Coordinates of C-alpha atoms in Angstrom, one line a residue:
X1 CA -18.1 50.4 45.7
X2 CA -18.6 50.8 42.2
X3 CA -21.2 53.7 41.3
X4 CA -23.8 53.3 38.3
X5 CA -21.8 55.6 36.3
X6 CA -18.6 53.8 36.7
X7 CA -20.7 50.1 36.1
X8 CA -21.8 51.8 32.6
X9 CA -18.3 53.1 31.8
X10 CA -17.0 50.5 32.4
X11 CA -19.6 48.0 30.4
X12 CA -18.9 50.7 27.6
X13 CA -15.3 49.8 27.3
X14 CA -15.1 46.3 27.7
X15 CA -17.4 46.3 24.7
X16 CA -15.2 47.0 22.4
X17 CA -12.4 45.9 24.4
X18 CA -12.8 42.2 24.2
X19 CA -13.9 42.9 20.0
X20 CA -11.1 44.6 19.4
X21 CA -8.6 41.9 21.1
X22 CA -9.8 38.9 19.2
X23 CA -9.7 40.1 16.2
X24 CA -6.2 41.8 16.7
X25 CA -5.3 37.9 18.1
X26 CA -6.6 36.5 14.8
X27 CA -4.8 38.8 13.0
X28 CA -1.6 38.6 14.4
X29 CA -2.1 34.4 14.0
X30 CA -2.6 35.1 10.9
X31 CA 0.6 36.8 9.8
X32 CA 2.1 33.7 11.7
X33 CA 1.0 31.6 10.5
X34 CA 1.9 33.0 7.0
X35 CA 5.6 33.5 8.3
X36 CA 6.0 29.9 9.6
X37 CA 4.1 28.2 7.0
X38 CA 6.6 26.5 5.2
X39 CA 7.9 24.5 8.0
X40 CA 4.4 23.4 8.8
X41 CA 3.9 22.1 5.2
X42 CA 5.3 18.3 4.4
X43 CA 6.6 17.6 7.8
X44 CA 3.8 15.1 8.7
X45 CA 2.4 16.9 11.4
X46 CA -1.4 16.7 12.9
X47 CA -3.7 19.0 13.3
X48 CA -3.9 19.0 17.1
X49 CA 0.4 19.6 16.8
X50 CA -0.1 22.9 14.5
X51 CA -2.9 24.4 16.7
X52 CA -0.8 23.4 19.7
X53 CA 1.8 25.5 18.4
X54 CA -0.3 28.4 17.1
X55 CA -1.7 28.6 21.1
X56 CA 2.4 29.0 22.2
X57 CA 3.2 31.1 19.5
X58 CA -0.1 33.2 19.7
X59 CA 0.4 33.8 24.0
X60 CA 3.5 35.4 23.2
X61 CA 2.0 38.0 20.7
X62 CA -0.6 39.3 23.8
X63 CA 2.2 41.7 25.1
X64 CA 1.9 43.3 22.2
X65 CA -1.9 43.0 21.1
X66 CA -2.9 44.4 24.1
X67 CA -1.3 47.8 24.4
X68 CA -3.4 48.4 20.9
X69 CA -6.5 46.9 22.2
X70 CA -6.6 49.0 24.8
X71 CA -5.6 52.4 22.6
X72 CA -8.5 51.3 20.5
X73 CA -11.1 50.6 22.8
X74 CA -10.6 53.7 24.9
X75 CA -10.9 56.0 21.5
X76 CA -13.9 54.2 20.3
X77 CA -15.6 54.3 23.8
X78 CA -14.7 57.6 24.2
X79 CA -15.6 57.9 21.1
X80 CA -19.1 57.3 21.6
X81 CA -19.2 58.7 24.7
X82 CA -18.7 62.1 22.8
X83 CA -21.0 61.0 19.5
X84 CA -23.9 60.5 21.5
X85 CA -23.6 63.8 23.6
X86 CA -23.1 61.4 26.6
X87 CA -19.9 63.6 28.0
X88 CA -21.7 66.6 27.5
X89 CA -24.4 65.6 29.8
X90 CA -21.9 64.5 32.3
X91 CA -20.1 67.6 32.1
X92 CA -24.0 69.7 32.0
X93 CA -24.1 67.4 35.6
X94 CA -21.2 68.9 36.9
X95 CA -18.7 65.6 36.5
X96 CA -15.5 66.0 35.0
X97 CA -13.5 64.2 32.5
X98 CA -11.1 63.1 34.8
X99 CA -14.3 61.1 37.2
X100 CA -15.2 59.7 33.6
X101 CA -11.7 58.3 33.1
X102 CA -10.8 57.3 36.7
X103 CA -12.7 54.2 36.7
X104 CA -11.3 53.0 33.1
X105 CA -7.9 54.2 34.2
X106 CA -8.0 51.5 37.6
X107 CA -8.8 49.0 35.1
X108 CA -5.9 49.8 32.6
X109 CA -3.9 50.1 35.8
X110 CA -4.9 46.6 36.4
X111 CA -4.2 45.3 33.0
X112 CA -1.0 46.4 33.1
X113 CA -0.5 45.1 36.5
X114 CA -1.5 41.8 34.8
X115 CA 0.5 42.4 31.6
X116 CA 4.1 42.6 33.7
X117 CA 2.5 39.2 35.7
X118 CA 1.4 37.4 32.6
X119 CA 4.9 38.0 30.7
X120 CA 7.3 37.3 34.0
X121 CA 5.6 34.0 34.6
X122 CA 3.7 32.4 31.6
X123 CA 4.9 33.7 28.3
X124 CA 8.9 32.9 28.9
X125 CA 7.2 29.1 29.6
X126 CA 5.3 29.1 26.1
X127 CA 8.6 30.8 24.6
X128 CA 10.5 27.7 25.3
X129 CA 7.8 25.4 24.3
X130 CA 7.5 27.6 21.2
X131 CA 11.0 27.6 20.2
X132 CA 11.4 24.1 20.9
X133 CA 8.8 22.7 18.6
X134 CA 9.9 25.2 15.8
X135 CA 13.5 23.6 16.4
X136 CA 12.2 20.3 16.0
X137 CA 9.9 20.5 13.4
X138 CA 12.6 22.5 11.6
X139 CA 14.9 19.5 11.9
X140 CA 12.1 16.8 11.4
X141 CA 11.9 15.1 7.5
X142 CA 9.3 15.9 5.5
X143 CA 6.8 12.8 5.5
X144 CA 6.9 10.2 2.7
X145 CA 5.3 11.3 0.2
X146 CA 6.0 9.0 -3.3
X147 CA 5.8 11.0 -6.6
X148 CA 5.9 8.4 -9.5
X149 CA 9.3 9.8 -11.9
X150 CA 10.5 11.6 -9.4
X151 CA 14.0 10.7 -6.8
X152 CA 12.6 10.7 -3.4
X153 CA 15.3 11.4 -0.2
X154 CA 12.8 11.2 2.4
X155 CA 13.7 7.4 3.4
X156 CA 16.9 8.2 6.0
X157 CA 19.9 6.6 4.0
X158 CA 17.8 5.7 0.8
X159 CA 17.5 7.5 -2.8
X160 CA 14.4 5.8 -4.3
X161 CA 12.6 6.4 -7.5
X162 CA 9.1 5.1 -8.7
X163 CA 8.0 4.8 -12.2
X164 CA 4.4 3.6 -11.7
X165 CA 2.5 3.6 -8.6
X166 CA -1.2 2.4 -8.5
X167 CA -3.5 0.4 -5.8
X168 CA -6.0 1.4 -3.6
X169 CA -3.4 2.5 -0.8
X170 CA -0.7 3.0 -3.5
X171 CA 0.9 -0.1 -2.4
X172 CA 2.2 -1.6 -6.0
X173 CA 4.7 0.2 -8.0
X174 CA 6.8 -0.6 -11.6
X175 CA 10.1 0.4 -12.8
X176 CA 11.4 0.7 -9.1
X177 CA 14.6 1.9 -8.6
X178 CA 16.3 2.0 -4.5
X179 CA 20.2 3.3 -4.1
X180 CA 21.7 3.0 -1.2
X181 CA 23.7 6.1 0.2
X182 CA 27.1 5.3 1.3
X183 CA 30.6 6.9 2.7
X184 CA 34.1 5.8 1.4
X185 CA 34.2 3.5 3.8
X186 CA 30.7 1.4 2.6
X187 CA 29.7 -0.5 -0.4
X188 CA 27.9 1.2 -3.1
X189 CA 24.2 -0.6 -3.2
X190 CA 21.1 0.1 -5.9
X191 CA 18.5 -2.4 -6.7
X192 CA 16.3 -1.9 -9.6
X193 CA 13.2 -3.8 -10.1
X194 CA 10.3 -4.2 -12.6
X195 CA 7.7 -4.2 -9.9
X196 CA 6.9 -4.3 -6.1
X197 CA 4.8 -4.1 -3.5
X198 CA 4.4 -2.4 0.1
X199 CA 3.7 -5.1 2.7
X200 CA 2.8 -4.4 6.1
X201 CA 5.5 -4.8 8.9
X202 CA 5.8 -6.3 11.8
X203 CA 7.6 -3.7 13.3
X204 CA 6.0 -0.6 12.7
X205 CA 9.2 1.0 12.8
X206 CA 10.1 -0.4 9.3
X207 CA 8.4 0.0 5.7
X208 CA 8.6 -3.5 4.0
X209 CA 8.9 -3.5 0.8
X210 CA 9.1 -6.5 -1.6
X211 CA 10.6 -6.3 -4.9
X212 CA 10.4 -8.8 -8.2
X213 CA 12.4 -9.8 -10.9
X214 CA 15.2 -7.3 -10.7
X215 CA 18.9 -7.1 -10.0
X216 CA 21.3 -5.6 -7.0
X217 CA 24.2 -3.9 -8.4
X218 CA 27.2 -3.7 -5.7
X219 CA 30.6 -2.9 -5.7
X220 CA 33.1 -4.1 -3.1
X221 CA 35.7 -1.4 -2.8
X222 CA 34.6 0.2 0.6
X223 CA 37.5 1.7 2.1
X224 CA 40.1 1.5 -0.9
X225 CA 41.8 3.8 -2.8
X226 CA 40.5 5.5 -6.2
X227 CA 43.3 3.7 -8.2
X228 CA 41.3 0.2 -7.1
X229 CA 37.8 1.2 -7.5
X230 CA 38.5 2.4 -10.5
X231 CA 39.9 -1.3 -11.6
X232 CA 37.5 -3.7 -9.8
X233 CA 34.2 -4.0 -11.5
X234 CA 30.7 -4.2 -10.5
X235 CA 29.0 -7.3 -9.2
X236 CA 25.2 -7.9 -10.2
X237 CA 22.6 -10.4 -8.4
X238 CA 20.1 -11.1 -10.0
X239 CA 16.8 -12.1 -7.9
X240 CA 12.9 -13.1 -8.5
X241 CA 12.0 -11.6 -5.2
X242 CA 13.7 -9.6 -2.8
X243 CA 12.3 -8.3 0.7
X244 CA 13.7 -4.6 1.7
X245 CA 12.9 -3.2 5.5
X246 CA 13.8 0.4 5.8
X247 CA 14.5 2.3 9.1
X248 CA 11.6 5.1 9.5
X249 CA 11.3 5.5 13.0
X250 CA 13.2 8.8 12.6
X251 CA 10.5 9.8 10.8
X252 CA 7.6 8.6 12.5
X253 CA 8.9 8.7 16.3
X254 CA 9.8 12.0 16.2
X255 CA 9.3 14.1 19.3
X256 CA 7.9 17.7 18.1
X257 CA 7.7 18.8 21.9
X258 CA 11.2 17.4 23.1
X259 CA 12.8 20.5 25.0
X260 CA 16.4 20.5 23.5
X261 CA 17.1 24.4 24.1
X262 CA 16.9 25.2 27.6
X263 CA 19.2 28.2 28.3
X264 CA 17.4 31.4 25.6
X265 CA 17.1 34.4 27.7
X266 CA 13.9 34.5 26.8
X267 CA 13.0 31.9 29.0
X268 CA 14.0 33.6 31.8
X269 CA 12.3 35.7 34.3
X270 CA 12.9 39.5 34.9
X271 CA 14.8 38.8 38.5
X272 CA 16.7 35.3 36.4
X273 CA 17.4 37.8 33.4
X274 CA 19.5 40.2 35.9
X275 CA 21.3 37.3 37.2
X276 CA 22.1 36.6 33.3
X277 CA 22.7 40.4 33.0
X278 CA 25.1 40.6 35.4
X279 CA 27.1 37.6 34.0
X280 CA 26.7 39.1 30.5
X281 CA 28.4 42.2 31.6
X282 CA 31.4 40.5 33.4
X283 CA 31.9 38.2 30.2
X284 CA 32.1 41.5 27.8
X285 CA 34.6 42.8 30.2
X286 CA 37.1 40.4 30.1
X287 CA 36.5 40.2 25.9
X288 CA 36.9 43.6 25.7
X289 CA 39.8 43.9 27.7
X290 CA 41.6 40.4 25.9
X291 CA 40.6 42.4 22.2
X292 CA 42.1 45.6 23.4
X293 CA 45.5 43.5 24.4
X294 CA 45.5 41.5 21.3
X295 CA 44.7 44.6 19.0
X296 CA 47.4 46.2 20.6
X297 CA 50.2 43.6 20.5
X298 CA 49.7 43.1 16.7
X299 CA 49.8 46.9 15.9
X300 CA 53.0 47.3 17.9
X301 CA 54.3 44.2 16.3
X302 CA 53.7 45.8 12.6
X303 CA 54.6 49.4 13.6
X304 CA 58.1 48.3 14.9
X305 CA 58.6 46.3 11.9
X306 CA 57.1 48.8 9.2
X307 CA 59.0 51.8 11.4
X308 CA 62.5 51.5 11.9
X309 CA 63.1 55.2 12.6
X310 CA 62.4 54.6 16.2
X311 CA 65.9 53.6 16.5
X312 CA 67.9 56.3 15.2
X313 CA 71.3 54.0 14.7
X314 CA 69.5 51.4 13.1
X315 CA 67.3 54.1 11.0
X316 CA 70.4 54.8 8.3
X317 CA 71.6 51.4 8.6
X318 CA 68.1 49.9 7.3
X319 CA 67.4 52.6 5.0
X320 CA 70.8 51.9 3.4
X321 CA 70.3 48.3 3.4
X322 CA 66.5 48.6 1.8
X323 CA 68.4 51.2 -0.7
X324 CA 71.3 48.4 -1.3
X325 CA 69.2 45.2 -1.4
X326 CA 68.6 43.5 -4.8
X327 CA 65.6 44.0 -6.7
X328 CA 63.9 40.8 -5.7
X329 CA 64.9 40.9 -1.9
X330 CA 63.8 44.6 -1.9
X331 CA 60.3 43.1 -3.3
X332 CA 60.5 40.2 -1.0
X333 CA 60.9 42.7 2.3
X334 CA 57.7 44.7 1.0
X335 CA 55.6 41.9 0.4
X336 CA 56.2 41.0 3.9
X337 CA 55.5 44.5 4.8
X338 CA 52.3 44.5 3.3
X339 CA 51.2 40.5 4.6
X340 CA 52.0 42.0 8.0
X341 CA 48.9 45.0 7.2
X342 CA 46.8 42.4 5.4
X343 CA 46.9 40.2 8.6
X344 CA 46.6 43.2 11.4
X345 CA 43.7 44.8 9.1
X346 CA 41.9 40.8 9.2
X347 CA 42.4 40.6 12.8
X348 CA 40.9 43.9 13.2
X349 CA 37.6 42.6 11.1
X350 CA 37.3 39.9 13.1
X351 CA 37.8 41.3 16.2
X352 CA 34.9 43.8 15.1
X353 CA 32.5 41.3 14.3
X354 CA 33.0 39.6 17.6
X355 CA 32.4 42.7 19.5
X356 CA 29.4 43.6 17.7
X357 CA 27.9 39.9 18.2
X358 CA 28.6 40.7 22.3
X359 CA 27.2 44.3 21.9
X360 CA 23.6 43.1 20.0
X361 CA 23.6 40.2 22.2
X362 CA 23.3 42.2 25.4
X363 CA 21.3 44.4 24.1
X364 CA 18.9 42.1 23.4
X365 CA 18.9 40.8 26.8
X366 CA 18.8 44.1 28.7
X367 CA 15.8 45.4 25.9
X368 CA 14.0 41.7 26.8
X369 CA 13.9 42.5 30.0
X370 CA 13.0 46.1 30.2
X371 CA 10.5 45.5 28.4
X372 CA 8.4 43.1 30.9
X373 CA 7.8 46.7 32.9
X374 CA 7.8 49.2 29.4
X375 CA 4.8 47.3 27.6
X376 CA 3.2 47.1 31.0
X377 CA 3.4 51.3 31.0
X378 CA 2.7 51.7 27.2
X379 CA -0.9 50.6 28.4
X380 CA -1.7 53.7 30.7
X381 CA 0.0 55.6 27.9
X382 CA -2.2 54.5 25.7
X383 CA -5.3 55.1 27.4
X384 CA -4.4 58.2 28.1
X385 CA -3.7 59.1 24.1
X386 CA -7.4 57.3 23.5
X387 CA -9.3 58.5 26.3
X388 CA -8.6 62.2 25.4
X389 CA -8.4 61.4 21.8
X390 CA -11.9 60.1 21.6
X391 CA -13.5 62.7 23.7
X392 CA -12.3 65.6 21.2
X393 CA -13.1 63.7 17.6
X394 CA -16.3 62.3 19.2
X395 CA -16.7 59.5 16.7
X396 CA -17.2 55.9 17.8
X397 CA -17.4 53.0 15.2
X398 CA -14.9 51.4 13.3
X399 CA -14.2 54.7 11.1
X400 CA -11.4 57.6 12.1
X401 CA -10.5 56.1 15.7
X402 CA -9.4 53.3 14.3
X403 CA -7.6 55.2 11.6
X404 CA -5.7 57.6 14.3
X405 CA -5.0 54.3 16.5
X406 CA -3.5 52.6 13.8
X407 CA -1.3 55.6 12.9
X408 CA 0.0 56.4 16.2
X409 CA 0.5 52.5 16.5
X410 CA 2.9 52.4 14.1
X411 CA 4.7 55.2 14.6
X412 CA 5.5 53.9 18.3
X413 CA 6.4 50.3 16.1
X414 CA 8.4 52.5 14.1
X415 CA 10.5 54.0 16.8
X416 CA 10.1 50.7 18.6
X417 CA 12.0 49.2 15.8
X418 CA 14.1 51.8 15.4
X419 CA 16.1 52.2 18.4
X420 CA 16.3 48.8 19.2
X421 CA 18.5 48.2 15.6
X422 CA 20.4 51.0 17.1
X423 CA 20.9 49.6 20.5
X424 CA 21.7 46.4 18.6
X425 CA 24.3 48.1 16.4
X426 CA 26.5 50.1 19.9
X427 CA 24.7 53.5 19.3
X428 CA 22.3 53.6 22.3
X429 CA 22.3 52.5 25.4
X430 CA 20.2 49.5 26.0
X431 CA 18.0 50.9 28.9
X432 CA 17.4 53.8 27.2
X433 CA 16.3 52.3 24.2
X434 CA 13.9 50.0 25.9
X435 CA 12.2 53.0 27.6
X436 CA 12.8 55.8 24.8
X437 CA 9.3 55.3 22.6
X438 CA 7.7 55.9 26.2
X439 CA 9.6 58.9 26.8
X440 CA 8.5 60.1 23.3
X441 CA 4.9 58.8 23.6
X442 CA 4.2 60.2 27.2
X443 CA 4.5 64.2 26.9
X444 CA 1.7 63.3 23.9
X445 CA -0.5 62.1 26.0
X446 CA -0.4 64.5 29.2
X447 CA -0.6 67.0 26.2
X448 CA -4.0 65.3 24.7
X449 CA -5.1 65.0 28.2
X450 CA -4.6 68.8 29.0
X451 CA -6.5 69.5 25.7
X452 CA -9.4 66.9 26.1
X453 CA -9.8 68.6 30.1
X454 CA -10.2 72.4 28.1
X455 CA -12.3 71.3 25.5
X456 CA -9.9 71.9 22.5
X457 CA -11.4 71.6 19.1
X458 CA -8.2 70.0 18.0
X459 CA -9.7 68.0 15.0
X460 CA -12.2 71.5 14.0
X461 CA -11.6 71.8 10.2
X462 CA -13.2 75.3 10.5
X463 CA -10.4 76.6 13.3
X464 CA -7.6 75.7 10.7
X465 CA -9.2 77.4 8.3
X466 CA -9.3 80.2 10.1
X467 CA -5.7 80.0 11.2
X468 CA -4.8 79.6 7.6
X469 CA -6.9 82.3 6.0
X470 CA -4.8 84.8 5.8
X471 CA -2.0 82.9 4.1
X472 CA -4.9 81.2 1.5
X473 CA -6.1 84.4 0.8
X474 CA -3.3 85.6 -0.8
X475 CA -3.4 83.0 -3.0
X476 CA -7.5 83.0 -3.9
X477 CA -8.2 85.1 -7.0
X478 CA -10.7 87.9 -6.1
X479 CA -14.1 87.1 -7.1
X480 CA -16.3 90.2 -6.2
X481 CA -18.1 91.5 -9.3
X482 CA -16.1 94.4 -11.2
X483 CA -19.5 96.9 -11.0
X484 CA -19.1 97.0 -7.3
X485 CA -16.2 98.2 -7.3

């Protein structure tokens, strides 16, 4: 049963808590939307499809957002715990740090509990439907939008130009101009027109467009060779009106939530990812093993051409023969030699990059997964770095806890980012680099515990000073008056 203490701890942290997470939500939104926002633009798309999107996008950000939130919150209600002499009193009572922080630390406990939960079972869902709308919008055409003077691509199969467009819909248009795009194997098409007019369809599938007093300009070489195109000439037709329906249910009837990639890792959950981990493994086994042959065989191959000393008979023979040969035929044989180094030092390139593709690409897997359980226990690191951090600075607010939290945010990013490019790149080992900014993080915070538990004036100006005096001193210019001396 909760206590009245632990009720007002708690009520203390979640303050700040839920603050703290929404804006750190908005902000991260934010810098997506900024990142993604020119496939958004021109494509057509409604409002309800873009914030539908920004909700799949933003769910996946929360296993990140929250390890902060909960850094910041337990500084800043520590924070203010310590500012308004709060711990003191507890302490004066006789209750210890450690009963202040146990309730908070069951509720971090949970939140990571939640965390593992929440990015096992929902976030690889969003993922998918994230990836998949960001795949289609990508491949989706940009929606119709006429510019009068200006070539427009955006009707599939059609190059069109407007000269004039006017109405209250913009429905009439001069100096029109449609070409028809065509293979070898089709007739060249392009109709130019003084005026026009957009009609409404029957099929809403279809733009309708009817065009006056113009001419269609066709040839009637598809399929024949550039000898005869060149010789048979253009036919013209001239026409008072002429009735065009264009194809834009590609445009129009595209699906921006059709699930066409299904098998990303990060789709998967941690016991599925093993299963993929496990396959991974045996795949890079046999590559390996094929490169290593391959590699192999080709070296030997050059080496017993390049090296004839390994046969001692054949060794004087050759040498005489190379000696011997004519000019030309002596070039010939080292050009060979040196096509045979060209192609072994290619095959070599290749065979890197493919092995470094397989290396980054389990890495990535193995990281993905390890870090479903890693994020989970960066919380409890966390709180304990702002717990004891907030009960030695004893500031709450917005002000230097939020500058520390930031800081020691980014260096964990940093590393974050750091080893993972290595793991990426064959220098660590996956697991380890998953789990490594933990490792670093965690003697830091037992540390700030130990010192929040003893009272350590850790951010006193005045005990640096001190520490530093005599080494300032030597430096500071005596200022005692001469006559007392």
């Amino acid at each position: 049963m909760l206590k009245i203490l632990d009720r007002y701890i708690i009520k203390t942290f979640f303050g700040p808590f839920f603050f703290i997470f929404s804006v750190l939500f908005f902000i991260f939104i934010v810098n997506i939307i900024w990142v993604q926002l020119g496939q958004f633009m021109g494509k057509g798309l409604s409002y309800w499809q873009i914030l539908k999107l920004l909700f799949y996008l933003g769910v996946n950000v929360i296993s990140m957002v929250l390890p902060l939130t909960i850094l910041l919150a337990s500084i800043m209600s520590f924070g203010e715990f310590g500012e308004r002499y709060e711990l003191a009193a507890m302490k004066a009572a006789g209750i210890p740090l450690t009963r202040v922080m146990t309730p908070l630390l069951g509720i971090t406990t949970i939140l990571a509990i939640m965390l593992f939960f929440f990015s096992n079972n929902i976030i690889p869902d969003f993922q998918r439907k994230a990836k998949n709308m960001l795949f289609n919008i990508a491949q989706t055409k940009p929606a119709i939008n006429f510019t009068p003077g200006q070539f427009i691509d955006q009707i599939p199969g059609y190059l069109v130009k407007f000269d004039k467009i006017y109405g209250e819909n913009g429905e009439n248009i001069e100096g029109v101009f449609v070409h028809k795009k065509a293979n070898t194997y089709e007739n060249q098409q392009s109709v130019v027109a003084e005026k026009g007019k957009f009609v409404p369809a029957a099929n809403k599938n279809f733009l309708k467009l009817v065009l006056y007093n113009g001419y269609v300009f066709e040839d009637n070489f598809a399929g024949k060779g550039e000898d005869v195109r060149k010789k048979q000439p253009d036919q013209a037709i001239k026409f008072d009106t002429l009735v065009n329906h264009f194809d834009i249910s590609e445009l129009i009837n595209k699906a921006i939530e059709k699930e066409q990639i299904t098998d990303d890792y990060r789709f998967q959950t941690y016991n599925e990812l093993n299963k993929t981990i496990a396959v991974s493994k045996k795949e890079n086994a046999l590559f390996f093993k094929s490169i290593g042959s391959d590699v192999l065989n080709q070296t030997n191959s050059v080496v017993a051409y390049m090296d004839q000393a390994n046969k001692p008979k054949v060794a004087p023979k050759a040498q005489i023969k190379l000696d011997t040969v004519k000019s030309d035929k002596k070039l010939e044989m080292i050009y060979s030699s040196y096509n045979r180094l060209e192609n072994l030092k290619s095959t070599l390139e290749v065979k890197k990059n493919e092995f470094s593709t397989n290396v980054k690409y389990f890495s990535k897997i193995v990281i993905y997964q390890q870090r479903y359980i890693s994020y989970s226990v960066t919380c409890l690191i966390f709180f304990l770095i702002g717990a004891s951090l907030g009960s030695i600075i004893r500031k709450g607010g917005m002000g230097l806890p939020v500058i520390i939290a930031i800081v020691i945010f980014i260096i964990f990013y940093v590393i974050n980012v750091g080893v993972e490019n290595m793991s990426w790149s064959g220098k660590m080992n996956p697991y380890l680099a998953a789990w490594l900014p933990n490792f670093i993080l965690f003697p830091f915070g037992v540390w700030m515990t130990y010192k929040a538990l003893t009272d350590s004036q850790l951010f006193d100006a005045e005990k640096y000073k001190v520490l530093f005096k005599p080494i300032t001193k030597r430096f500071s210019k005596n200022k005692e008056h001469k006559r007392y001396q």
